[in-house]
Short mmCIF file of C-alpha atoms in Angstrom, two decimals:
data_model
loop_
_atom_site.label_atom_id
_atom_site.label_comp_id
_atom_site.label_asym_id
_atom_site.label_seq_id
_atom_site.Cartn_x
_atom_site.Cartn_y
_atom_site.Cartn_z
CA MET A 12 29.68 0.45 -9.66
CA SER A 13 32.17 2.67 -11.49
CA PRO A 14 35.20 3.81 -9.48
CA GLU A 15 34.40 7.51 -10.13
CA ARG A 16 31.40 7.11 -7.90
CA GLY A 17 33.71 6.17 -5.05
CA SER A 18 33.13 3.54 -2.47
CA VAL A 19 29.89 5.00 -1.14
CA TYR A 20 26.87 2.86 -1.96
CA ARG A 21 24.81 5.51 -3.63
CA GLY A 22 22.91 6.16 -6.81
CA GLY A 23 22.94 2.70 -8.38
CA SER A 24 19.95 0.49 -9.11
CA GLY A 25 20.45 -1.20 -5.73
CA GLN A 26 19.89 2.15 -4.02
CA TRP A 27 16.61 2.62 -5.89
CA ALA A 28 15.54 -0.88 -4.88
CA PHE A 29 16.36 0.05 -1.27
CA VAL A 30 14.31 3.28 -1.45
CA THR A 31 11.36 1.55 -3.13
CA HIS A 32 11.51 -1.24 -0.55
CA ARG A 33 11.23 1.30 2.27
CA ILE A 34 8.40 3.28 0.66
CA THR A 35 6.33 0.20 -0.17
CA GLY A 36 6.93 -1.24 3.32
CA PHE A 37 5.92 2.05 4.92
CA LEU A 38 2.69 2.28 2.89
CA VAL A 39 1.71 -1.37 3.38
CA PHE A 40 2.23 -0.94 7.15
CA PHE A 41 -0.21 1.99 7.25
CA PHE A 42 -2.75 0.06 5.23
CA LEU A 43 -2.40 -2.77 7.78
CA LEU A 44 -3.23 -0.37 10.63
CA LEU A 45 -6.37 0.79 8.77
CA HIS A 46 -7.27 -2.80 7.89
CA ILE A 47 -7.14 -3.93 11.56
CA VAL A 48 -9.68 -1.22 12.39
CA ASP A 49 -12.07 -1.97 9.50
CA VAL A 50 -12.04 -5.73 10.16
CA SER A 51 -12.78 -5.11 13.84
CA LEU A 52 -16.25 -3.86 12.75
CA VAL A 53 -17.15 -7.45 11.84
CA SER A 54 -18.71 -7.96 15.28
CA ARG A 55 -21.52 -5.70 13.98
CA PRO A 56 -22.19 -7.19 10.50
CA GLU A 57 -24.44 -4.36 9.22
CA VAL A 58 -21.83 -1.72 10.05
CA TYR A 59 -19.03 -3.91 8.63
CA ASP A 60 -20.88 -4.45 5.34
CA GLU A 61 -21.68 -0.78 4.97
CA VAL A 62 -18.04 0.27 5.45
CA HIS A 63 -16.71 -2.70 3.49
CA GLU A 64 -18.81 -1.77 0.45
CA LEU A 65 -16.52 1.23 -0.02
CA TYR A 66 -13.68 -1.10 -1.04
CA GLY A 67 -15.70 -1.94 -4.17
CA ASN A 68 -15.74 1.57 -5.65
CA VAL A 69 -13.39 2.46 -8.45
CA LEU A 70 -11.08 4.75 -6.46
CA LEU A 71 -10.48 2.17 -3.77
CA ARG A 72 -10.05 -0.52 -6.43
CA LEU A 73 -7.24 1.57 -7.91
CA PHE A 74 -5.84 1.86 -4.40
CA GLU A 75 -6.00 -1.96 -4.11
CA VAL A 76 -4.02 -2.31 -7.35
CA GLY A 77 -1.44 0.01 -5.76
CA LEU A 78 -1.45 -2.17 -2.66
CA LEU A 79 -0.89 -5.23 -4.85
CA PHE A 80 2.08 -3.51 -6.49
CA GLY A 81 3.54 -2.61 -3.08
CA LEU A 82 3.02 -6.11 -1.67
CA VAL A 83 4.47 -7.91 -4.67
CA PHE A 84 7.49 -5.62 -5.01
CA HIS A 85 8.24 -5.73 -1.27
CA SER A 86 7.84 -9.55 -1.25
CA LEU A 87 10.02 -10.26 -4.27
CA ASN A 88 12.65 -7.68 -3.42
CA GLY A 89 12.65 -9.10 0.13
CA LEU A 90 13.49 -12.50 -1.38
CA ARG A 91 16.32 -10.79 -3.29
CA ILE A 92 17.64 -9.33 -0.01
CA VAL A 93 17.48 -12.77 1.63
CA MET A 94 19.43 -14.15 -1.34
CA LEU A 95 22.10 -11.44 -0.91
CA ASP A 96 22.35 -11.97 2.84
CA PHE A 97 22.22 -15.76 3.08
CA PHE A 98 23.93 -16.97 -0.08
CA PRO A 99 27.53 -15.74 -0.36
CA GLY A 100 27.56 -16.06 -4.15
CA GLY A 101 24.23 -14.28 -4.52
CA VAL A 102 25.72 -10.83 -4.85
CA ARG A 103 27.04 -11.77 -8.31
CA ASN A 104 23.45 -12.19 -9.50
CA GLU A 105 22.17 -9.07 -7.73
CA LYS A 106 21.44 -7.04 -10.89
CA ARG A 107 19.77 -9.93 -12.68
CA ALA A 108 17.70 -10.68 -9.57
CA LEU A 109 16.52 -7.06 -9.50
CA SER A 110 15.46 -7.24 -13.16
CA THR A 111 13.51 -10.40 -12.36
CA VAL A 112 11.89 -8.69 -9.35
CA LEU A 113 10.80 -5.75 -11.53
CA PHE A 114 9.57 -7.94 -14.37
CA LEU A 115 7.50 -10.20 -12.09
CA THR A 116 6.15 -7.23 -10.13
CA ILE A 117 4.87 -5.64 -13.34
CA VAL A 118 3.37 -8.93 -14.61
CA PHE A 119 1.59 -9.74 -11.32
CA THR A 120 0.35 -6.16 -10.92
CA LEU A 121 -1.04 -6.07 -14.46
CA VAL A 122 -2.74 -9.47 -14.24
CA GLY A 123 -4.07 -8.95 -10.70
CA GLY A 124 -4.96 -5.35 -11.51
CA TYR A 125 -7.02 -6.50 -14.48
CA VAL A 126 -9.00 -8.90 -12.27
CA ILE A 127 -9.51 -6.22 -9.58
CA MET A 128 -10.64 -3.60 -12.14
CA LYS A 129 -12.77 -6.05 -14.16
CA PRO A 130 -16.15 -4.97 -12.70
CA PHE A 131 -15.24 -1.39 -13.70
CA ILE A 132 -13.94 -2.42 -17.15
CA ASP A 133 -17.17 -4.37 -17.75
CA GLY A 134 -19.16 -1.28 -16.79
CA ARG A 135 -20.79 -2.96 -13.78
CA ILE A 136 -19.62 -0.25 -11.38
CA LEU A 137 -18.73 3.40 -11.76
CA MET B 29 75.77 -19.01 20.93
CA SER B 30 75.91 -15.26 20.67
CA ALA B 31 72.96 -13.11 21.49
CA SER B 32 72.62 -11.98 17.85
CA THR B 33 71.66 -15.48 16.60
CA THR B 34 69.04 -16.29 19.20
CA THR B 35 65.43 -16.19 18.10
CA PRO B 36 63.91 -12.92 19.21
CA PRO B 37 61.04 -13.29 21.62
CA PRO B 38 57.63 -13.08 19.93
CA PRO B 39 56.07 -9.63 20.00
CA PRO B 40 53.46 -9.12 22.69
CA PRO B 41 50.00 -10.04 21.39
CA ALA B 42 47.78 -7.22 20.29
CA PRO B 43 44.85 -6.61 22.64
CA THR B 44 42.12 -8.72 20.97
CA ASP B 45 40.13 -9.88 23.98
CA GLY B 46 42.00 -13.19 23.92
CA ALA B 47 41.14 -14.04 20.31
CA THR B 48 42.97 -13.61 17.01
CA PRO B 49 41.24 -11.24 14.56
CA LEU B 50 39.96 -14.19 12.55
CA GLN B 51 38.39 -15.78 15.59
CA ARG B 52 36.70 -12.59 16.66
CA ARG B 53 33.02 -12.38 15.78
CA PRO B 54 30.85 -9.30 15.68
CA ARG B 55 29.23 -8.81 19.04
CA GLN B 56 25.74 -10.29 19.06
CA ASN B 57 23.12 -7.86 20.25
CA ASN B 58 19.43 -7.13 19.80
CA GLU B 59 20.04 -5.58 16.38
CA ALA B 60 21.40 -8.89 15.10
CA TRP B 61 18.20 -10.56 16.26
CA SER B 62 16.08 -7.86 14.69
CA TRP B 63 17.95 -8.36 11.39
CA PHE B 64 17.37 -12.12 11.60
CA PHE B 65 13.70 -11.70 12.55
CA MET B 66 13.11 -9.50 9.47
CA ARG B 67 14.47 -12.22 7.16
CA ILE B 68 12.52 -15.08 8.74
CA SER B 69 9.24 -13.20 9.24
CA GLY B 70 9.63 -11.80 5.72
CA LEU B 71 9.92 -15.26 4.21
CA VAL B 72 6.77 -16.42 6.05
CA LEU B 73 4.93 -13.21 5.15
CA VAL B 74 5.60 -13.65 1.43
CA PHE B 75 3.40 -16.74 1.68
CA LEU B 76 0.83 -15.44 4.22
CA ALA B 77 0.28 -11.95 2.79
CA LEU B 78 0.20 -12.95 -0.89
CA THR B 79 -2.21 -15.84 -0.14
CA HIS B 80 -4.44 -13.49 1.86
CA PHE B 81 -4.48 -10.83 -0.86
CA SER B 82 -5.15 -13.38 -3.60
CA LEU B 83 -8.10 -14.86 -1.73
CA THR B 84 -9.70 -11.51 -0.85
CA HIS B 85 -9.07 -9.59 -4.10
CA ILE B 86 -8.33 -12.00 -6.96
CA VAL B 87 -10.08 -15.35 -6.30
CA ASN B 88 -13.04 -13.55 -4.69
CA ASP B 89 -14.10 -10.05 -5.62
CA VAL B 90 -13.55 -7.61 -2.75
CA THR B 91 -17.31 -6.87 -2.58
CA ASP B 92 -18.00 -10.58 -1.88
CA THR B 93 -15.78 -10.63 1.21
CA ASP B 94 -18.59 -9.31 3.44
CA ALA B 95 -19.35 -10.15 7.07
CA ARG B 96 -20.85 -13.50 6.01
CA PHE B 97 -17.65 -14.40 4.17
CA VAL B 98 -15.62 -13.64 7.30
CA ALA B 99 -18.03 -15.63 9.50
CA GLU B 100 -17.78 -18.69 7.25
CA ARG B 101 -14.02 -18.47 7.12
CA TRP B 102 -13.57 -17.95 10.85
CA ASP B 103 -15.82 -20.96 11.51
CA ASN B 104 -12.58 -22.86 10.88
CA PRO B 105 -10.05 -22.25 13.68
CA LEU B 106 -7.19 -22.84 11.24
CA TRP B 107 -8.21 -19.76 9.26
CA ARG B 108 -8.30 -17.78 12.50
CA LEU B 109 -4.77 -19.03 13.20
CA PHE B 110 -3.70 -18.10 9.65
CA ASP B 111 -5.12 -14.58 10.02
CA TRP B 112 -3.66 -14.17 13.51
CA ALA B 113 -0.20 -15.27 12.33
CA LEU B 114 -0.47 -12.76 9.49
CA LEU B 115 -1.55 -10.03 11.91
CA VAL B 116 1.27 -10.64 14.39
CA LEU B 117 4.08 -11.15 11.88
CA ALA B 118 3.04 -8.26 9.60
CA LEU B 119 2.67 -5.85 12.53
CA LEU B 120 6.00 -6.77 14.13
CA HIS B 121 7.77 -6.77 10.74
CA GLY B 122 6.29 -3.35 9.95
CA LEU B 123 6.99 -2.03 13.45
CA ASN B 124 10.63 -3.02 13.21
CA GLY B 125 10.92 -1.61 9.68
CA LEU B 126 9.50 1.71 10.81
CA ARG B 127 11.84 1.70 13.80
CA TRP B 128 14.77 1.44 11.36
CA ILE B 129 13.32 4.24 9.24
CA ILE B 130 12.95 6.47 12.32
CA ASP B 131 16.53 5.69 13.40
CA ASP B 132 17.75 6.67 9.93
CA TYR B 133 15.80 9.86 9.29
CA VAL B 134 14.68 11.39 12.62
CA ARG B 135 17.88 13.09 13.71
CA SER B 136 17.01 14.71 17.02
CA SER B 137 16.94 12.25 19.90
CA ALA B 138 13.90 13.95 21.47
CA LYS B 139 11.86 13.62 18.26
CA ARG B 140 13.07 10.06 17.89
CA ALA B 141 11.81 9.25 21.39
CA VAL B 142 8.42 10.81 20.62
CA THR B 143 7.90 9.15 17.20
CA LYS B 144 9.00 5.78 18.58
CA SER B 145 6.64 6.06 21.55
CA VAL B 146 3.76 6.80 19.20
CA LEU B 147 4.79 3.92 16.91
CA TYR B 148 5.05 1.40 19.76
CA SER B 149 1.80 2.54 21.40
CA VAL B 150 -0.23 2.40 18.18
CA SER B 151 1.30 -0.90 17.06
CA PHE B 152 0.80 -2.75 20.33
CA ALA B 153 -2.68 -1.29 20.84
CA LEU B 154 -3.70 -2.51 17.37
CA LEU B 155 -1.99 -5.85 17.93
CA GLY B 156 -4.19 -6.33 21.00
CA TYR B 157 -7.28 -4.98 19.25
CA GLY B 158 -6.82 -7.20 16.20
CA THR B 159 -6.17 -10.26 18.37
CA LEU B 160 -9.35 -9.50 20.30
CA THR B 161 -11.29 -9.25 17.01
CA ILE B 162 -10.09 -12.65 15.83
CA VAL B 163 -10.41 -14.44 19.18
CA THR B 164 -13.76 -13.08 20.38
CA PHE B 165 -15.64 -13.24 17.04
CA SER B 166 -18.75 -15.42 16.99
CA ALA B 167 -21.22 -15.57 14.12
#
């Protein structure tokens, strides 16, 4: 960080990683709350299947790609945080680790997203 | 020997609770444990959550993971244990993360008390509800 910015940890790529980590964690947590409720319907299979079918429509598939992005970013950036906290020399590789996190997040989201959207791409669902 | 050549007495020690600054460690409290829990649960969750998502969205299409799929999976108690571990760790990890977010951004102590009460109530209610779903399910 340049000295003009002062000693306050603010505005660098690490700060954006921090913000994104919080937002993705927040959103994944709220999906988890919803997911506990929808899975609880499994004791009545007909109701479960009817509600569960919604996850197959194109809007919710897009939402699932978003969930994949959030999960992968939060996971990989979490590993980066563990590296910074537990390995004293890790901070020297912090920037490179963040680039790797971003690169892998994009790759996994694109590949997984393609598989999730495939029924739509093939025209099997609307 | 004149008084000027005697070794001066050492200065009185600074009040450091009986330890030199180097020996002093940060006081351990619940926040240290919560920090440690986030790292350990996070490492386990990378495996649990990504495996779960891959199986239910990539390996299988989401529309194939119907009630029958769940029944077949939960026939094996190890899958129930896997799902329960994911439920507990993800909820506690998320609960603690949200607690940190509330501490950072909700400035009035009254609002903080209210949002935290809601967070704890909802989280523990759903922890119980989810556990009940996994434990009591029978095909």
